[in-house]
Coordinates of C-alpha atoms in Angstrom, one line a residue:
X1 CA 0.0 0.0 0.0
X2 CA 1.2 3.6 -0.7
X3 CA 2.1 5.8 2.2
X4 CA -0.5 8.1 3.7
X5 CA 0.1 11.9 3.7
X6 CA -0.3 13.2 7.2
X7 CA -2.8 15.8 8.1
X8 CA 0.0 18.2 9.1
X9 CA 1.7 17.8 5.7
X10 CA -1.6 18.4 3.9
X11 CA -2.2 21.6 5.8
X12 CA 1.4 22.6 5.4
X13 CA 1.2 22.3 1.6
X14 CA -1.9 24.4 1.4
X15 CA -0.5 27.2 3.6
X16 CA 2.8 27.2 1.8
X17 CA 0.9 27.6 -1.5
X18 CA -1.2 30.5 -0.1
X19 CA 2.0 32.2 1.2
X20 CA 3.8 31.9 -2.1
X21 CA 0.7 33.4 -3.9
X22 CA 0.6 36.3 -1.4
X23 CA 4.3 37.0 -1.7
X24 CA 5.5 35.6 -5.0
X25 CA 8.8 37.4 -4.8
X26 CA 9.6 35.5 -1.6
X27 CA 9.7 32.1 -3.4
X28 CA 8.9 29.0 -1.4
X29 CA 8.0 29.9 2.2
X30 CA 7.7 27.7 5.3
X31 CA 4.6 28.5 7.4
X32 CA 6.2 26.8 10.4
X33 CA 3.3 24.7 11.3
X34 CA 3.0 23.0 14.8
X35 CA 0.3 21.5 17.0
X36 CA -1.4 24.0 19.2
X37 CA -3.7 24.0 22.3
X38 CA -5.7 26.9 20.8
X39 CA -6.6 25.1 17.7
X40 CA -5.5 21.9 15.9
X41 CA -2.4 23.6 14.4
X42 CA -0.8 27.0 14.6
X43 CA 1.3 28.6 11.8
X44 CA 4.0 31.0 13.0
X45 CA 6.0 31.6 9.9
X46 CA 4.2 34.7 8.7
X47 CA 5.9 37.0 11.3
X48 CA 9.4 36.3 10.1
X49 CA 8.4 36.4 6.4
X50 CA 6.6 39.7 6.9
X51 CA 9.7 41.2 8.6
X52 CA 11.9 40.0 5.8
X53 CA 9.7 41.5 3.1
X54 CA 8.8 44.6 5.1
X55 CA 5.1 43.8 5.1
X56 CA 2.4 44.2 7.8
X57 CA 2.2 40.7 9.4
X58 CA -1.6 40.9 10.2
X59 CA -2.4 42.1 6.7
X60 CA -0.2 39.3 5.2
X61 CA -1.9 36.8 7.5
X62 CA -5.3 38.0 6.4
X63 CA -4.3 37.8 2.7
X64 CA -3.0 34.2 3.3
X65 CA -6.2 33.2 4.9
X66 CA -8.2 34.4 1.9
X67 CA -6.0 32.3 -0.4
X68 CA -6.1 29.0 1.6
X69 CA -7.9 26.2 -0.2
X70 CA -9.9 24.5 2.6
X71 CA -12.2 21.9 0.9
X72 CA -13.0 19.0 3.2
X73 CA -9.6 19.4 5.1
X74 CA -9.7 22.7 6.8
X75 CA -12.7 23.9 8.7
X76 CA -11.5 27.3 9.9
X77 CA -8.4 29.5 9.7
X78 CA -8.3 32.6 11.9
X79 CA -5.7 35.3 12.4
X80 CA -4.5 35.6 16.0
X81 CA -2.2 38.1 17.7
X82 CA 0.4 39.9 15.5
X83 CA 0.0 37.4 12.7
X84 CA -0.3 33.8 13.8
X85 CA -2.7 31.5 12.1
X86 CA -4.9 29.1 14.1
X87 CA -6.1 26.2 11.9
X88 CA -8.9 23.9 12.8
X89 CA -9.5 20.7 10.7
X90 CA -12.8 19.1 9.8
X91 CA -13.8 16.0 11.8
X92 CA -14.2 14.2 8.5
X93 CA -10.6 14.8 7.5
X94 CA -9.3 13.4 10.8
X95 CA -11.4 10.2 10.5
X96 CA -10.7 9.7 6.8
X97 CA -7.0 10.1 7.3
X98 CA -6.9 7.6 10.1
X99 CA -9.1 5.2 8.1
X100 CA -6.5 5.3 5.3
X101 CA -3.8 4.4 7.8
X102 CA -6.0 1.7 9.3
X103 CA -6.5 0.2 5.8
X104 CA -2.8 -0.5 5.4
X105 CA -2.6 -4.3 5.6
X106 CA 1.2 -4.3 5.8
X107 CA 1.1 -3.2 9.4
X108 CA 3.0 0.0 8.7
X109 CA 0.0 2.3 9.4
X110 CA 0.8 4.2 6.2
X111 CA 4.4 5.1 7.3
X112 CA 6.5 5.7 4.1
X113 CA 9.9 4.2 3.4
X114 CA 12.8 6.6 3.1
X115 CA 13.1 8.1 -0.4
X116 CA 16.9 7.5 -0.6
X117 CA 17.9 4.8 1.8
X118 CA 21.5 4.2 2.4
X119 CA 23.7 1.7 4.3
X120 CA 24.3 2.2 8.0
X121 CA 26.7 0.2 10.0
X122 CA 25.7 0.3 13.6
X123 CA 28.2 -0.8 16.3
X124 CA 26.4 -1.7 19.5
X125 CA 26.2 -4.4 22.2
X126 CA 29.9 -5.0 22.8
X127 CA 30.5 -7.3 25.8
X128 CA 33.9 -8.7 26.7
X129 CA 35.0 -12.3 26.3
X130 CA 35.5 -14.1 29.6
X131 CA 33.8 -11.4 31.6
X132 CA 30.2 -11.2 32.8
X133 CA 27.9 -8.6 31.4
X134 CA 27.0 -5.9 33.9
X135 CA 24.6 -3.0 34.1
X136 CA 27.1 -0.9 32.1
X137 CA 26.4 -3.1 29.0
X138 CA 22.6 -2.5 29.2
X139 CA 22.4 0.9 27.4
X140 CA 24.5 0.1 24.4
X141 CA 22.5 -3.1 23.7
X142 CA 19.0 -1.6 24.3
X143 CA 19.6 1.8 22.5
X144 CA 21.4 0.1 19.6
X145 CA 18.7 -2.5 19.1
X146 CA 16.0 0.2 19.0
X147 CA 17.9 2.3 16.5
X148 CA 18.4 -0.7 14.3
X149 CA 14.7 -1.4 14.3
X150 CA 13.8 2.2 13.6
X151 CA 16.3 2.5 10.7
X152 CA 15.2 -0.9 9.2
X153 CA 11.5 0.1 9.5
X154 CA 12.2 3.3 7.4
X155 CA 13.9 1.2 4.7
X156 CA 17.6 1.8 5.5
X157 CA 20.0 -1.1 4.8
X158 CA 21.4 -1.8 8.3
X159 CA 24.5 -3.8 9.0
X160 CA 24.9 -4.8 12.6
X161 CA 28.3 -5.1 14.2
X162 CA 29.0 -6.3 17.8
X163 CA 32.6 -5.3 18.4
X164 CA 33.2 -7.7 21.3
X165 CA 36.4 -7.5 23.4
X166 CA 38.1 -10.7 22.3
X167 CA 41.8 -9.8 22.0
X168 CA 44.5 -8.4 24.2
X169 CA 47.0 -9.2 27.0
X170 CA 44.4 -10.7 29.3
X171 CA 44.0 -13.7 26.9
X172 CA 47.7 -14.6 27.2
X173 CA 47.1 -14.7 31.0
X174 CA 44.0 -16.8 30.7
X175 CA 45.4 -19.2 28.1
X176 CA 48.6 -19.8 30.0
X177 CA 46.7 -20.4 33.2
X178 CA 44.4 -23.0 31.5
X179 CA 47.5 -24.6 30.0
X180 CA 48.9 -25.1 33.4
X181 CA 45.6 -26.0 35.1
X182 CA 43.7 -28.0 32.4
X183 CA 41.2 -29.4 34.9
X184 CA 39.7 -25.9 35.5
X185 CA 37.7 -26.0 32.3
X186 CA 36.8 -29.7 31.8
X187 CA 33.2 -29.5 30.6
X188 CA 31.9 -29.4 27.0
X189 CA 30.5 -26.1 25.8
X190 CA 27.2 -27.6 24.7
X191 CA 26.5 -29.3 28.1
X192 CA 26.2 -26.1 30.1
X193 CA 23.9 -23.0 30.2
X194 CA 25.2 -19.6 29.3
X195 CA 25.4 -18.5 32.9
X196 CA 27.3 -21.6 33.9
X197 CA 29.7 -21.1 31.1
X198 CA 30.4 -17.6 32.2
X199 CA 30.6 -18.5 35.8
X200 CA 33.4 -21.0 34.9
X201 CA 35.2 -18.3 32.9
X202 CA 34.8 -15.7 35.6
X203 CA 36.3 -18.0 38.2
X204 CA 39.1 -18.9 35.8
X205 CA 39.8 -15.2 35.1
X206 CA 40.0 -14.3 38.8
X207 CA 42.4 -17.2 39.5
X208 CA 44.6 -16.3 36.6
X209 CA 44.7 -12.6 37.6
X210 CA 45.6 -13.5 41.1
X211 CA 48.5 -15.7 40.0
X212 CA 49.6 -13.1 37.3
X213 CA 49.9 -10.4 40.0
X214 CA 51.7 -12.6 42.5
X215 CA 54.1 -14.7 40.3
X216 CA 56.7 -12.9 38.1
X217 CA 57.6 -16.1 36.3
X218 CA 54.0 -16.8 35.4
X219 CA 53.6 -13.2 34.3
X220 CA 56.6 -13.7 31.9
X221 CA 55.1 -16.9 30.6
X222 CA 51.7 -15.2 30.1
X223 CA 53.2 -12.4 28.1
X224 CA 55.1 -14.8 25.9
X225 CA 51.7 -16.5 25.3
X226 CA 50.3 -13.2 24.0
X227 CA 53.1 -13.1 21.4
X228 CA 52.1 -16.7 20.5
X229 CA 48.5 -15.7 20.1
X230 CA 49.3 -12.7 17.9
X231 CA 51.6 -14.9 15.8
X232 CA 48.8 -17.4 15.2
X233 CA 50.3 -20.4 17.1
X234 CA 47.7 -23.2 16.4
X235 CA 47.4 -24.5 20.0
X236 CA 47.2 -21.0 21.5
X237 CA 44.6 -19.9 19.0
X238 CA 42.5 -23.1 19.6
X239 CA 42.5 -22.4 23.4
X240 CA 41.6 -18.7 22.7
X241 CA 38.7 -19.9 20.5
X242 CA 37.4 -22.0 23.4
X243 CA 37.1 -18.9 25.5
X244 CA 35.3 -17.1 22.7
X245 CA 32.9 -19.9 22.2
X246 CA 32.1 -20.3 25.9
X247 CA 31.5 -16.5 26.2
X248 CA 29.2 -16.5 23.2
X249 CA 27.0 -19.1 24.9
X250 CA 26.6 -16.7 27.7
X251 CA 26.1 -13.6 25.5
X252 CA 23.3 -15.3 23.6
X253 CA 21.6 -16.3 26.8
X254 CA 21.7 -12.7 28.2
X255 CA 20.6 -11.1 24.9
X256 CA 17.8 -13.7 24.7
X257 CA 16.6 -12.7 28.2
X258 CA 16.7 -9.1 27.0
X259 CA 14.5 -10.2 24.1
X260 CA 17.1 -9.1 21.5
X261 CA 18.2 -10.9 18.3
X262 CA 22.0 -11.2 18.1
X263 CA 23.2 -13.1 15.1
X264 CA 26.6 -14.9 15.2
X265 CA 27.5 -13.5 11.8
X266 CA 27.2 -9.9 13.1
X267 CA 29.7 -10.6 16.0
X268 CA 33.0 -9.2 14.6
X269 CA 35.3 -8.5 17.6
X270 CA 38.6 -6.9 17.9
X271 CA 40.3 -10.0 16.6
X272 CA 38.4 -9.7 13.3
X273 CA 40.6 -6.8 12.2
X274 CA 44.0 -8.4 13.1
X275 CA 45.1 -8.9 9.5
X276 CA 44.5 -5.2 8.7
X277 CA 46.4 -3.6 11.6
X278 CA 49.9 -3.6 10.1
X279 CA 48.6 -2.1 6.8
X280 CA 46.6 0.5 8.7
X281 CA 49.7 1.7 10.5
X282 CA 51.8 1.7 7.3
X283 CA 49.2 3.8 5.5
X284 CA 49.0 6.3 8.3
X285 CA 52.7 6.6 8.6
X286 CA 53.4 6.8 4.8
X287 CA 50.7 9.5 4.4
X288 CA 52.2 11.5 7.3
X289 CA 49.0 11.4 9.3
X290 CA 50.8 9.5 12.0
X291 CA 54.4 10.0 13.1
X292 CA 56.9 8.1 15.4
X293 CA 57.2 9.6 18.8
X294 CA 59.4 7.9 21.4
X295 CA 59.1 4.7 19.4
X296 CA 55.3 4.8 19.2
X297 CA 53.2 5.6 16.2
X298 CA 51.1 8.6 17.1
X299 CA 48.6 11.0 15.6
X300 CA 48.7 14.5 17.1
X301 CA 45.9 17.2 17.0
X302 CA 46.1 20.9 17.2
X303 CA 43.1 21.3 19.5
X304 CA 43.7 18.3 21.9
X305 CA 46.1 19.0 24.7
X306 CA 46.5 17.7 28.3
X307 CA 46.3 19.7 31.5
X308 CA 50.0 20.5 31.1
X309 CA 49.5 22.1 27.7
X310 CA 51.2 19.3 25.9
X311 CA 49.5 17.6 22.9
X312 CA 47.6 14.4 23.7
X313 CA 48.2 11.9 20.9
X314 CA 46.2 9.0 19.6
X315 CA 48.6 6.0 20.0
X316 CA 48.0 3.7 17.0
X317 CA 51.0 1.4 17.7
X318 CA 52.9 1.1 21.0
X319 CA 56.7 1.4 21.2
X320 CA 56.9 -2.3 21.8
X321 CA 55.2 -3.0 18.5
X322 CA 51.8 -3.9 20.1
X323 CA 48.6 -2.4 18.7
X324 CA 46.2 -0.3 20.7
X325 CA 42.4 0.2 20.4
X326 CA 43.0 3.0 17.9
X327 CA 44.5 0.6 15.3
X328 CA 41.6 -1.7 15.6
X329 CA 39.0 1.0 15.4
X330 CA 40.7 2.6 12.4
X331 CA 40.9 -0.8 10.7
X332 CA 37.2 -1.3 11.4
X333 CA 36.4 2.0 9.7
X334 CA 38.3 1.0 6.6
X335 CA 36.4 -2.3 6.5
X336 CA 33.0 -0.6 7.1
X337 CA 33.6 2.1 4.4
X338 CA 35.4 0.1 1.7
X339 CA 34.0 -3.4 2.1
X340 CA 30.5 -2.8 3.6
X341 CA 30.0 0.4 1.6
X342 CA 28.6 2.3 4.6
X343 CA 27.1 5.8 4.2
X344 CA 26.8 6.1 7.9
X345 CA 28.7 4.5 10.8
X346 CA 27.0 4.7 14.2
X347 CA 28.8 3.8 17.4
X348 CA 26.6 3.3 20.5
X349 CA 29.3 3.8 23.0
X350 CA 29.6 5.2 26.6
X351 CA 30.0 9.0 26.6
X352 CA 33.3 8.6 28.5
X353 CA 34.9 7.4 25.3
X354 CA 34.0 10.6 23.4
X355 CA 37.6 11.9 23.2
X356 CA 38.8 8.6 21.8
X357 CA 36.2 8.5 19.0
X358 CA 36.7 12.2 18.2
X359 CA 40.4 11.4 17.6
X360 CA 39.7 8.2 15.7
X361 CA 37.2 10.0 13.4
X362 CA 39.5 12.9 12.7
X363 CA 42.4 10.6 12.0
X364 CA 40.2 8.6 9.5
X365 CA 39.2 11.8 7.8
X366 CA 42.8 13.0 7.5
X367 CA 43.7 9.6 6.0
X368 CA 40.9 9.9 3.5
X369 CA 39.0 6.9 4.7
X370 CA 36.0 9.0 5.9
X371 CA 35.0 11.2 3.0
X372 CA 32.4 13.9 2.9
X373 CA 29.9 11.3 1.8
X374 CA 30.3 9.1 4.9
X375 CA 29.0 10.1 8.3
X376 CA 30.7 8.7 11.5
X377 CA 28.8 9.4 14.6
X378 CA 29.1 8.4 18.2
X379 CA 25.7 7.9 19.8
X380 CA 27.1 8.6 23.3
X381 CA 25.1 7.4 26.3
X382 CA 25.2 8.4 29.9
X383 CA 25.5 6.3 33.1
X384 CA 23.0 4.2 34.9
X385 CA 22.6 5.5 38.4
X386 CA 21.2 4.1 41.6
X387 CA 18.4 5.7 43.6
X388 CA 21.1 7.7 45.4
X389 CA 22.2 9.3 42.2
X390 CA 25.6 7.6 42.1
X391 CA 26.8 4.9 39.6
X392 CA 24.7 1.8 40.1
X393 CA 26.5 -0.7 42.4
X394 CA 25.6 -3.6 44.7
X395 CA 25.6 -3.0 48.5
X396 CA 29.1 -4.5 48.5
X397 CA 30.2 -1.8 46.0
X398 CA 30.5 -4.2 43.1
X399 CA 29.1 -3.6 39.6
X400 CA 25.6 -5.1 39.2
X401 CA 25.4 -8.2 37.0
X402 CA 23.0 -7.6 34.1
X403 CA 21.4 -11.0 34.6
X404 CA 20.6 -10.3 38.3
X405 CA 19.1 -7.0 37.3
X406 CA 16.8 -8.5 34.7
X407 CA 15.8 -11.4 37.0
X408 CA 14.8 -8.9 39.7
X409 CA 12.8 -6.8 37.2
X410 CA 10.9 -9.9 36.0
X411 CA 10.2 -10.9 39.7
X412 CA 8.8 -7.4 40.5
X413 CA 6.7 -7.3 37.3
X414 CA 5.4 -10.8 37.8
X415 CA 4.1 -9.7 41.2
X416 CA 2.3 -6.7 39.6
X417 CA 0.8 -9.0 36.9
X418 CA -0.3 -11.6 39.5
X419 CA -2.0 -8.8 41.5
X420 CA -4.0 -7.6 38.5
X421 CA -4.5 -11.0 36.8
X422 CA -8.1 -12.3 36.8
X423 CA -8.0 -15.2 34.4
X424 CA -4.3 -15.9 33.8
X425 CA -2.7 -19.2 34.6
X426 CA 0.7 -19.4 36.4
X427 CA 2.4 -20.1 33.1
X428 CA 0.7 -17.0 31.6
X429 CA 1.6 -14.9 34.6
X430 CA 5.3 -15.9 34.2
X431 CA 5.2 -15.1 30.5
X432 CA 3.6 -11.7 31.0
X433 CA 5.9 -11.0 34.0
X434 CA 8.9 -11.5 31.7
X435 CA 7.5 -9.3 29.0
X436 CA 6.5 -6.6 31.5
X437 CA 9.8 -6.8 33.5
X438 CA 12.1 -6.7 30.5
X439 CA 10.0 -4.0 28.9
X440 CA 10.1 -1.9 32.0
X441 CA 13.9 -2.0 32.0
X442 CA 14.2 -1.2 28.3
X443 CA 11.6 1.6 28.4
X444 CA 13.2 3.3 31.4
X445 CA 16.4 3.4 29.3
X446 CA 14.9 4.4 26.0
X447 CA 12.5 7.1 27.4
X448 CA 15.6 9.0 28.6
X449 CA 17.7 10.9 26.0
X450 CA 20.7 8.7 25.4
X451 CA 23.3 11.3 26.5
X452 CA 21.7 11.8 29.9
X453 CA 22.3 9.7 33.0
X454 CA 19.2 8.1 34.5
X455 CA 18.2 6.5 37.9
X456 CA 17.5 2.8 37.9
X457 CA 14.4 2.5 40.1
X458 CA 12.6 -0.8 39.7
X459 CA 9.7 0.3 41.9
X460 CA 8.9 3.2 39.5
X461 CA 9.7 1.1 36.4
X462 CA 7.0 -1.4 37.1
X463 CA 4.4 1.1 38.2
X464 CA 1.1 1.3 36.4
X465 CA 1.2 5.1 36.8
X466 CA 3.4 7.6 35.1
X467 CA 5.7 7.3 32.1
X468 CA 6.4 3.6 32.2
X469 CA 6.2 0.8 29.7
X470 CA 3.6 -0.9 32.0
X471 CA 1.3 2.1 31.6
X472 CA 1.6 1.7 27.8
X473 CA 1.2 -2.1 27.9
X474 CA -1.8 -1.7 30.2
X475 CA -3.4 0.7 27.7
X476 CA -2.9 -1.8 24.9
X477 CA -4.3 -4.7 26.9
X478 CA -7.3 -2.5 27.9
X479 CA -8.1 -1.9 24.3
X480 CA -7.8 -5.6 23.4
X481 CA -10.3 -6.3 26.3
X482 CA -12.8 -3.8 24.8
X483 CA -12.5 -5.3 21.3
X484 CA -13.1 -8.8 22.8
X485 CA -16.2 -7.5 24.6
X486 CA -17.6 -5.8 21.5
X487 CA -19.4 -8.9 20.3
X488 CA -20.9 -8.4 16.9
X489 CA -19.9 -4.7 16.8
X490 CA -16.7 -4.3 14.7
X491 CA -14.4 -1.3 14.3
X492 CA -15.5 0.9 11.3
X493 CA -14.7 4.5 10.4
X494 CA -17.7 6.8 10.1
X495 CA -16.3 10.1 8.7
X496 CA -19.8 11.6 8.8
X497 CA -19.9 11.7 12.6
X498 CA -19.0 14.7 14.7
X499 CA -16.1 14.0 17.0
X500 CA -15.8 14.7 20.7
X501 CA -12.8 16.9 21.7
X502 CA -11.1 13.8 23.2
X503 CA -11.6 11.9 20.0
X504 CA -10.1 14.7 18.0
X505 CA -7.0 14.9 20.2
X506 CA -6.5 11.2 20.0
X507 CA -7.0 11.1 16.3
X508 CA -4.6 14.0 15.5
X509 CA -1.9 12.4 17.7
X510 CA -2.3 9.0 16.1
X511 CA -1.9 10.6 12.7
X512 CA 1.5 12.0 13.7
X513 CA 3.0 8.5 14.2
X514 CA 4.8 8.5 10.8
X515 CA 6.4 11.9 11.4
X516 CA 7.6 10.8 14.8
X517 CA 9.1 7.6 13.5
X518 CA 11.0 9.6 10.8
X519 CA 12.3 12.0 13.3
X520 CA 13.4 9.3 15.8
X521 CA 15.2 7.4 13.0
X522 CA 16.9 10.4 11.4
X523 CA 18.2 11.7 14.8
X524 CA 18.9 8.2 16.3
X525 CA 16.6 9.2 19.1
X526 CA 14.4 6.4 20.4
X527 CA 13.4 8.6 23.4
X528 CA 11.3 10.7 21.0
X529 CA 9.3 7.7 20.0
X530 CA 8.9 6.7 23.6
X531 CA 7.6 10.2 24.5
X532 CA 5.1 10.0 21.6
X533 CA 3.8 6.6 22.7
X534 CA 3.3 7.8 26.3
X535 CA 1.4 10.8 25.0
X536 CA -0.7 8.5 22.8
X537 CA -1.6 6.3 25.8
X538 CA -2.4 9.5 27.8
X539 CA -4.7 10.8 25.1
X540 CA -6.3 7.4 25.0
X541 CA -6.9 7.4 28.8
X542 CA -8.7 10.7 28.4
X543 CA -10.7 9.4 25.5
X544 CA -11.6 6.3 27.5
X545 CA -12.8 8.4 30.5
X546 CA -14.9 10.8 28.4
X547 CA -16.2 8.8 25.5
X548 CA -18.2 5.6 26.2
X549 CA -17.3 3.0 23.6
X550 CA -19.6 0.0 23.9
X551 CA -22.3 2.2 25.5
X552 CA -22.2 5.0 22.9
X553 CA -25.5 6.5 21.8
X554 CA -25.6 5.0 18.3
X555 CA -24.3 1.9 16.5
X556 CA -22.3 4.1 14.2
X557 CA -20.7 5.8 17.1
X558 CA -19.8 2.5 18.8
X559 CA -18.1 1.3 15.5
X560 CA -16.3 4.6 15.1
X561 CA -15.0 4.5 18.7
X562 CA -14.0 0.9 18.3
X563 CA -12.1 2.1 15.2
X564 CA -10.3 4.8 17.2
X565 CA -9.5 2.2 19.9
X566 CA -8.0 -0.2 17.3
X567 CA -6.0 2.4 15.5
X568 CA -4.5 3.4 18.9
X569 CA -3.8 -0.2 19.7
X570 CA -2.1 -0.9 16.4
X571 CA 0.0 2.3 16.8
X572 CA 1.0 1.3 20.3
X573 CA 1.9 -2.2 19.2
X574 CA 4.0 -1.0 16.2
X575 CA 5.7 1.7 18.2
X576 CA 6.5 -0.5 21.2
X577 CA 7.8 -3.2 18.7
X578 CA 10.2 -0.6 17.3
X579 CA 11.5 -0.1 20.9
X580 CA 11.9 -3.8 21.3
X581 CA 9.1 -4.1 23.8
X582 CA 6.3 -6.7 23.8
X583 CA 2.6 -5.7 24.1
X584 CA 0.7 -8.6 25.8
X585 CA -2.9 -9.0 24.8
X586 CA -3.9 -9.5 28.4
X587 CA -2.5 -8.1 31.6

């Protein structure tokens, strides 16, 4: 089905045409249309245009009003104040436009695909091999997954990349320890759960670290093992691969609990760029972008200096010949631009790494790997805080394990579902509890602008009141209950009916779904979609309170209100799906 032109776009087109007719010398003019509490829309663009053209704004506004083609779309346009236009639409236009969205059998609600889709590589959900995932891994995974869904929905070609930490000196330590203590990891990978696999690795890592710090001879052997790994020694690589495979079992189990799809082919860790590192360094040095300084290969920047006033370099290769994160990240950019043909590269990474990525991006541009036609952007996110406003820790001061956090959220949500449940079995309560609990955690993250810190408060997250996913899920489940109780009455649009004020507000907001999705996708801003959905549920609550559905005065009104209910439900369902959150039919 073709996309549906939104009401705001239709009004914008007519006002722009009237403006151009009134001031032909001004060329195309933007009426600056927005939603208003004084009418359906308000246009503010006449003031600036009148000032530019040295015209009287009220006279120009009056001239524009006389030239607006209203037809069945616009009911009234009035001049307000110094030259604002207040526009009220016809009830018929609202209902007919929603009916066109409702008729879209693709489930897109008339949302168009991007006119010129490109290829975006998005780097998100980057846990470390042999280490348990903690609360700090939550935001990259949840935000990245939502941005992927938004971009794919708009038609963008999205390539997912999970740049896991699977290389470095710690693996020499781990491999050497396992070589000397083979009984420490004597199970088969396919016989254990993900959490058991990571528990084994975590225990192994701590034991290896303890020996590494206490025994100089073991430290020497471990460092020699790093050299073997980098040189591709078959036995060493085989043991390293075992660590990676064990960790992947765990990663997949955690991401599955988060209700996220992570595909093995998309996991390209630090090790995936090993073969490119030497060439990356050679190209940087030969081009003069990087220079040798005290034996290390460095890139210097005019505007990046330390507290002492000395330049802070990006170290691409260490003086001992080892490669740093910069070499890997720059090699990844080369791969993503030249092999994957990316137009945009998005990094969903902690804000504390902003300086590193600023230096990496600038280096890649100097080297000619990031041209003007490729955007590299760090979608930086803030910190998850506890109720005390400090970084979220356990009572013992340790980082909170992500699995423990999700389990507690599911337990709290299950208690809420059990309290409200009237006809759900224990199995259904457990299923809904998982959907509500995981949704609560995701929504709390996604409803906050990514670059802001936010407080992790499970009591608030699973509340039925306020800006929570539970509130949205409950609104959806309430609509499904009404539709089930409707009997022979079916949702049907009746454009001939006059609408209640609450029906108009709900319909106008539902119609702006496409514009919100486009904005959220373009700006990589899932929080804008979350805010829209919360407003939609709020408008629905007002509608539900003021407009009886099944007890409406006429059969036509019953059908039209069921239609408004179903449009709202479909919009909530689609919007929540784009955030990676389930909408249970019953709660």
